[in-house]
Coordinates of C-alpha atoms in Angstrom, one line a residue:
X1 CA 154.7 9.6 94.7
X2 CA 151.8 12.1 94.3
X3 CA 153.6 14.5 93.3
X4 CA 154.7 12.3 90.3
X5 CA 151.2 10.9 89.2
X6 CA 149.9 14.5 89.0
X7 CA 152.9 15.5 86.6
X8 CA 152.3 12.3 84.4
X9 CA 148.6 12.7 83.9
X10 CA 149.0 16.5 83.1
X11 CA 151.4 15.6 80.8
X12 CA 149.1 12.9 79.3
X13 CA 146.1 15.2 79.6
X14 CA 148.7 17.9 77.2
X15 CA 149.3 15.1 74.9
X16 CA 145.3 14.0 75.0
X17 CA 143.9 17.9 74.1
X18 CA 147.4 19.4 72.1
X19 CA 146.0 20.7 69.1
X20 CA 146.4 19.1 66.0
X21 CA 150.1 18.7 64.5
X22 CA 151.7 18.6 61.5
X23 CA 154.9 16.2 60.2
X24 CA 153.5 12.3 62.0
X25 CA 154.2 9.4 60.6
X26 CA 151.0 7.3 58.9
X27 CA 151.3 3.8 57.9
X28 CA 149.1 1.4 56.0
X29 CA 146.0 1.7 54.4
X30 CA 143.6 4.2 55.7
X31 CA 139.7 3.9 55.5
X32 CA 138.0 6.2 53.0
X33 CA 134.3 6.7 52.2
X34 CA 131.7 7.8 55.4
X35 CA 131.8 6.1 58.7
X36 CA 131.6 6.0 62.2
X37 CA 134.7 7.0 64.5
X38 CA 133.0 6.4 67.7
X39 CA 129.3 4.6 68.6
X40 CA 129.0 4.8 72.1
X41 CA 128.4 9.0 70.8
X42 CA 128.3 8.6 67.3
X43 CA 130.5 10.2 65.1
X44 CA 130.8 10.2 62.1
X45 CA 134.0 10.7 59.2
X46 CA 133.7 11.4 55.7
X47 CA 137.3 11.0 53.7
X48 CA 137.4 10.9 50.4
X49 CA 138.4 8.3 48.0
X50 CA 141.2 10.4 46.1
X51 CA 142.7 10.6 50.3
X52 CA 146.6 9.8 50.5
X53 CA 149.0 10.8 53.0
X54 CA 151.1 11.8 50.7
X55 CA 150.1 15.5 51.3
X56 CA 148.3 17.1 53.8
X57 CA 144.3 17.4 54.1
X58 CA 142.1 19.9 55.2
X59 CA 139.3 19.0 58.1
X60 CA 135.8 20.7 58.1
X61 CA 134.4 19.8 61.6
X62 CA 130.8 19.9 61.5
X63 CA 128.5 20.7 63.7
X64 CA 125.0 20.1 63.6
X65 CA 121.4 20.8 65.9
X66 CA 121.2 19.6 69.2
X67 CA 120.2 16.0 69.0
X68 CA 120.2 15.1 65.4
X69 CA 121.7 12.1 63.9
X70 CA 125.2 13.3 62.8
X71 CA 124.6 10.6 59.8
X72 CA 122.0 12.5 58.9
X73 CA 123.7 16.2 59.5
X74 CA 126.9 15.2 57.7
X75 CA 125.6 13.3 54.3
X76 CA 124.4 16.2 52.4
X77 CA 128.2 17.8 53.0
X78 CA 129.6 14.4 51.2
X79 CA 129.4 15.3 47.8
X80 CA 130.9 18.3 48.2
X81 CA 133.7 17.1 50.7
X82 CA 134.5 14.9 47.8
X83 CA 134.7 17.2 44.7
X84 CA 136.7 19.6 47.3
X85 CA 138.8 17.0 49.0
X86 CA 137.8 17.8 52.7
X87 CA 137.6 15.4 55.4
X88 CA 134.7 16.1 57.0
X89 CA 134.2 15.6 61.1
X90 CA 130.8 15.3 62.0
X91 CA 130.5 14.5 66.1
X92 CA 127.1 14.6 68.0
X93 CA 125.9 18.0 69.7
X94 CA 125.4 16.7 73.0
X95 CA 125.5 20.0 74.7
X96 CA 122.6 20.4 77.6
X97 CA 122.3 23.9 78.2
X98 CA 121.2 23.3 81.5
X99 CA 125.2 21.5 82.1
X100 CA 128.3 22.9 81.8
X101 CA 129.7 22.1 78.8
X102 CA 133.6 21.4 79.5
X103 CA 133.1 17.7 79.6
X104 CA 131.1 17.7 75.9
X105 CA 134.2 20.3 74.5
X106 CA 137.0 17.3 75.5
X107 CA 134.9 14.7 74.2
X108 CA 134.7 16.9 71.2
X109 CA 138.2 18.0 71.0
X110 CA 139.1 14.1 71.4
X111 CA 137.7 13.4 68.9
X112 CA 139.0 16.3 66.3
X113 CA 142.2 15.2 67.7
X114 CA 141.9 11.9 66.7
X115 CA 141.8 13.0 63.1
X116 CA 145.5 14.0 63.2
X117 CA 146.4 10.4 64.4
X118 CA 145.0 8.6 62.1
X119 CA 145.2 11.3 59.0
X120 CA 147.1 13.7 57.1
X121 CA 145.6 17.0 58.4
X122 CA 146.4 20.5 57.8
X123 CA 146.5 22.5 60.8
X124 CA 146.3 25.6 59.2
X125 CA 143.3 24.4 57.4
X126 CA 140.8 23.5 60.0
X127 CA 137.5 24.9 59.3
X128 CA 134.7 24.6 62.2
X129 CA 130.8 24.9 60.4
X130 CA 127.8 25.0 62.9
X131 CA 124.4 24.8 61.7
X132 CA 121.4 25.6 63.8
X133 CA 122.1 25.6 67.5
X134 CA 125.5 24.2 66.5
X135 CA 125.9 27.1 65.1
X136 CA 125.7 29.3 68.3
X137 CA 128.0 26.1 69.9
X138 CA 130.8 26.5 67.1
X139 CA 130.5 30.2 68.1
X140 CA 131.2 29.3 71.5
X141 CA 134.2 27.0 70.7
X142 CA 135.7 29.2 68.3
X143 CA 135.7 31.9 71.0
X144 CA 137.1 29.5 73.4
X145 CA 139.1 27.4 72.1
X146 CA 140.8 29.4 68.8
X147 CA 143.9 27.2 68.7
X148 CA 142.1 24.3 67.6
X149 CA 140.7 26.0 64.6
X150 CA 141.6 28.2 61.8
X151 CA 138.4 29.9 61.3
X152 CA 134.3 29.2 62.3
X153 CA 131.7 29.5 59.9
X154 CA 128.1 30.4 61.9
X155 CA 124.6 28.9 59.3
X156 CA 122.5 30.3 62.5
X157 CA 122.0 32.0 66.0
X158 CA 125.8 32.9 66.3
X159 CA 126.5 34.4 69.3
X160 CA 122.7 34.3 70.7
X161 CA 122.0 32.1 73.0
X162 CA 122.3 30.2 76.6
X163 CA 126.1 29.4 76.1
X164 CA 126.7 33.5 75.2
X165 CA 127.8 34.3 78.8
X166 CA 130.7 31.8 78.8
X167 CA 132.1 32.8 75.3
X168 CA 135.6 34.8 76.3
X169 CA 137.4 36.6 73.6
X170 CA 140.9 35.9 74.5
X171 CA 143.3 38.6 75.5
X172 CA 145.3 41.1 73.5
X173 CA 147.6 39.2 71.6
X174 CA 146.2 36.1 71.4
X175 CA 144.9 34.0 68.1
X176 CA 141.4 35.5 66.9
X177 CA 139.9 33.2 64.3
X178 CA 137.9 35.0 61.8
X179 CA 134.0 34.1 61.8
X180 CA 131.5 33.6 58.6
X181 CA 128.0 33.7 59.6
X182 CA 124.8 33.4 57.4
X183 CA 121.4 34.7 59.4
X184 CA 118.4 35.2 58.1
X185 CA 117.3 39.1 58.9
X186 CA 114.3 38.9 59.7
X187 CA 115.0 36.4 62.7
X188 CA 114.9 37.4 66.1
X189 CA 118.0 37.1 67.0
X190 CA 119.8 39.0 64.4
X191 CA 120.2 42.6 66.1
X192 CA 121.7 41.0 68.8
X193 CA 124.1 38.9 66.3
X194 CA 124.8 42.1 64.3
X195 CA 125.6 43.9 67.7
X196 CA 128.1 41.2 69.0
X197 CA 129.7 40.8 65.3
X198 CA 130.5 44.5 65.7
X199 CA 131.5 44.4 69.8
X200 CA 133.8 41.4 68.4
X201 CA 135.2 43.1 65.5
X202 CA 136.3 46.4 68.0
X203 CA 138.6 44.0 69.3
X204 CA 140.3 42.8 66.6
X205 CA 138.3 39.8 65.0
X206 CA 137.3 39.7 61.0
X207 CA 133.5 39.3 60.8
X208 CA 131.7 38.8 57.5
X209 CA 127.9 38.9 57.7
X210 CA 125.7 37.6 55.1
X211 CA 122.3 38.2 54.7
X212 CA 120.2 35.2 54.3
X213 CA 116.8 34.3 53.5
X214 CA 115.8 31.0 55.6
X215 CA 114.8 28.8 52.8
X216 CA 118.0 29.2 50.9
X217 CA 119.6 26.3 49.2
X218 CA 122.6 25.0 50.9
X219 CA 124.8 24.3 48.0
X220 CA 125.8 27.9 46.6
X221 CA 126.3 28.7 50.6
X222 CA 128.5 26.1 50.8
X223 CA 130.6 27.5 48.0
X224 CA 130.8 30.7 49.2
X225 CA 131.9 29.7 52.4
X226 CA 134.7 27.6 51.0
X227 CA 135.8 30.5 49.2
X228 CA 135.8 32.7 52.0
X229 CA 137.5 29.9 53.9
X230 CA 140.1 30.1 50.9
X231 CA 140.5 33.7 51.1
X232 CA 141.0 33.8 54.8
X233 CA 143.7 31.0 54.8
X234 CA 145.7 33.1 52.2
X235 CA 145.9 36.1 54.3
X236 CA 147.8 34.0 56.7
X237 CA 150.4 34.5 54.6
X238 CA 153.3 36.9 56.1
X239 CA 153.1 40.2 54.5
X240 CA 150.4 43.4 55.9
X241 CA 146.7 42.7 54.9
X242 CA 144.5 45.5 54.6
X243 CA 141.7 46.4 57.1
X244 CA 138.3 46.2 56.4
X245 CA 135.2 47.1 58.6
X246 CA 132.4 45.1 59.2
X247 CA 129.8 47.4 57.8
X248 CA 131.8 47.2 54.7
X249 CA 131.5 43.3 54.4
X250 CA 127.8 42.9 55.3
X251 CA 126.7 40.8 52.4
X252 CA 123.3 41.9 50.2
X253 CA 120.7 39.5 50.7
X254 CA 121.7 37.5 47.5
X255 CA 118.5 35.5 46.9
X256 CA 116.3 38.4 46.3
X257 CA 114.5 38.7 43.2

């Protein structure tokens, strides 16, 4: 009898954190506009009004500083998720640093899973965005957890900071997202950013680097990052892509004078 309750919850606990899948069924009329998916740790999802399951989506799952009002992290991202037609994914950071943070990643994963029950989603067009300290915790999830994403996109710390010692590159072989950060040089943290961006790359990963003053305007980043995003997801394509190197890709600081 044991032995068959521990086979059916790991099965439900492979059903509850499988990564998003493509071909489900979806029936009636699904809610557009922003809302909240969950209260009790709010979350919020922005879907835009042209949204029809005719076709499949693409999911931007945003992540914001510790212990802001994802309302308020996700709302300057809805006019853009609308003219770009993303469904946008905007959970609370809850990560302690002073915790563990397995149980905050299922709650989080939940929750991204969620999106594929109740919408059209694109699983090869999942794009994770941190900003802030949820910046250095997308780092850590798209290090960690690469199957649920298609590539991470860093506006911050990166790879600096508490959760840096439990960030595991997988193995040979395995998925490598590619990474998009945006770090403003002259903060303290970016030798050690640029340092691990190179370590990373050695073993196999695409880094792009970008230069960026602190007080720059979050719109043209956006677009730049959704064309990165776009270029990335092409190269998936079958066929030989060509290398390039890090040092190559390191972005000019494009709000000087």
């Amino acid at each position: 009898m044991r032995t068959f309750f521990f086979w059916a919850m790991f099965a439900f606990a492979l059903g509850l954190f499988a990564p998003i899948q493509a071909g489900a069924e979806f029936y009636g009329t699904p809610q557009t506009g922003l809302f909240v998916l969950e209260e009790k740790h709010p979350c919020y999802l922005f879907v835009p009004a042209s949204y029809s399951a005719e076709k499949s989506w693409p999911l931007l799952v945003l992540l914001g500083e510790r212990g802001d009002d994802p309302q308020e992290v996700i709302e300057p991202w809805v006019e853009w998720a609308e003219k770009s037609e993303f469904l946008v994914l905007a959970p609370s950071n809850l990560l302690n640093e002073r915790e563990n943070p397995g149980i905050i990643d299922q709650w989080l994963l939940k929750m991204n899973h969620q999106m594929g029950e109740r919408y059209r989603i694109d699983p090869a067009r999942v794009l994770l965005v941190g900003v802030g300290t949820g910046a250095h915790y997308a780092a850590y999830l798209g290090l960690n957890y690469p199957e649920e994403f298609q590539a991470a996109a860093l506006i911050g710390d990166a790879w600096a900071g508490p959760l840096e010692s439990l960030m595991r590159p997988p193995k040979a072989g395995a998925k490598k997202i590619p990474f998009y950060i945006a770090l403003d040089p002259a903060a303290a943290s970016f030798p050690q950013v640029e340092t691990k961006s190179f370590e990373l790359e050695g073993r196999g990963y695409r880094i792009t680097l970008e230069r960026l003053q602190a007080k720059a305007e979050l719109a043209p980043l956006r677009e730049r990052i959704l064309q990165w995003f776009r270029d990335r997801s092409a190269e998936n394509a079958p066929g030989p892509q060509p290398e390039k190197k890090l040092t190559q890709r390191i972005m000019k600081n494009l709000f000087e004078d």
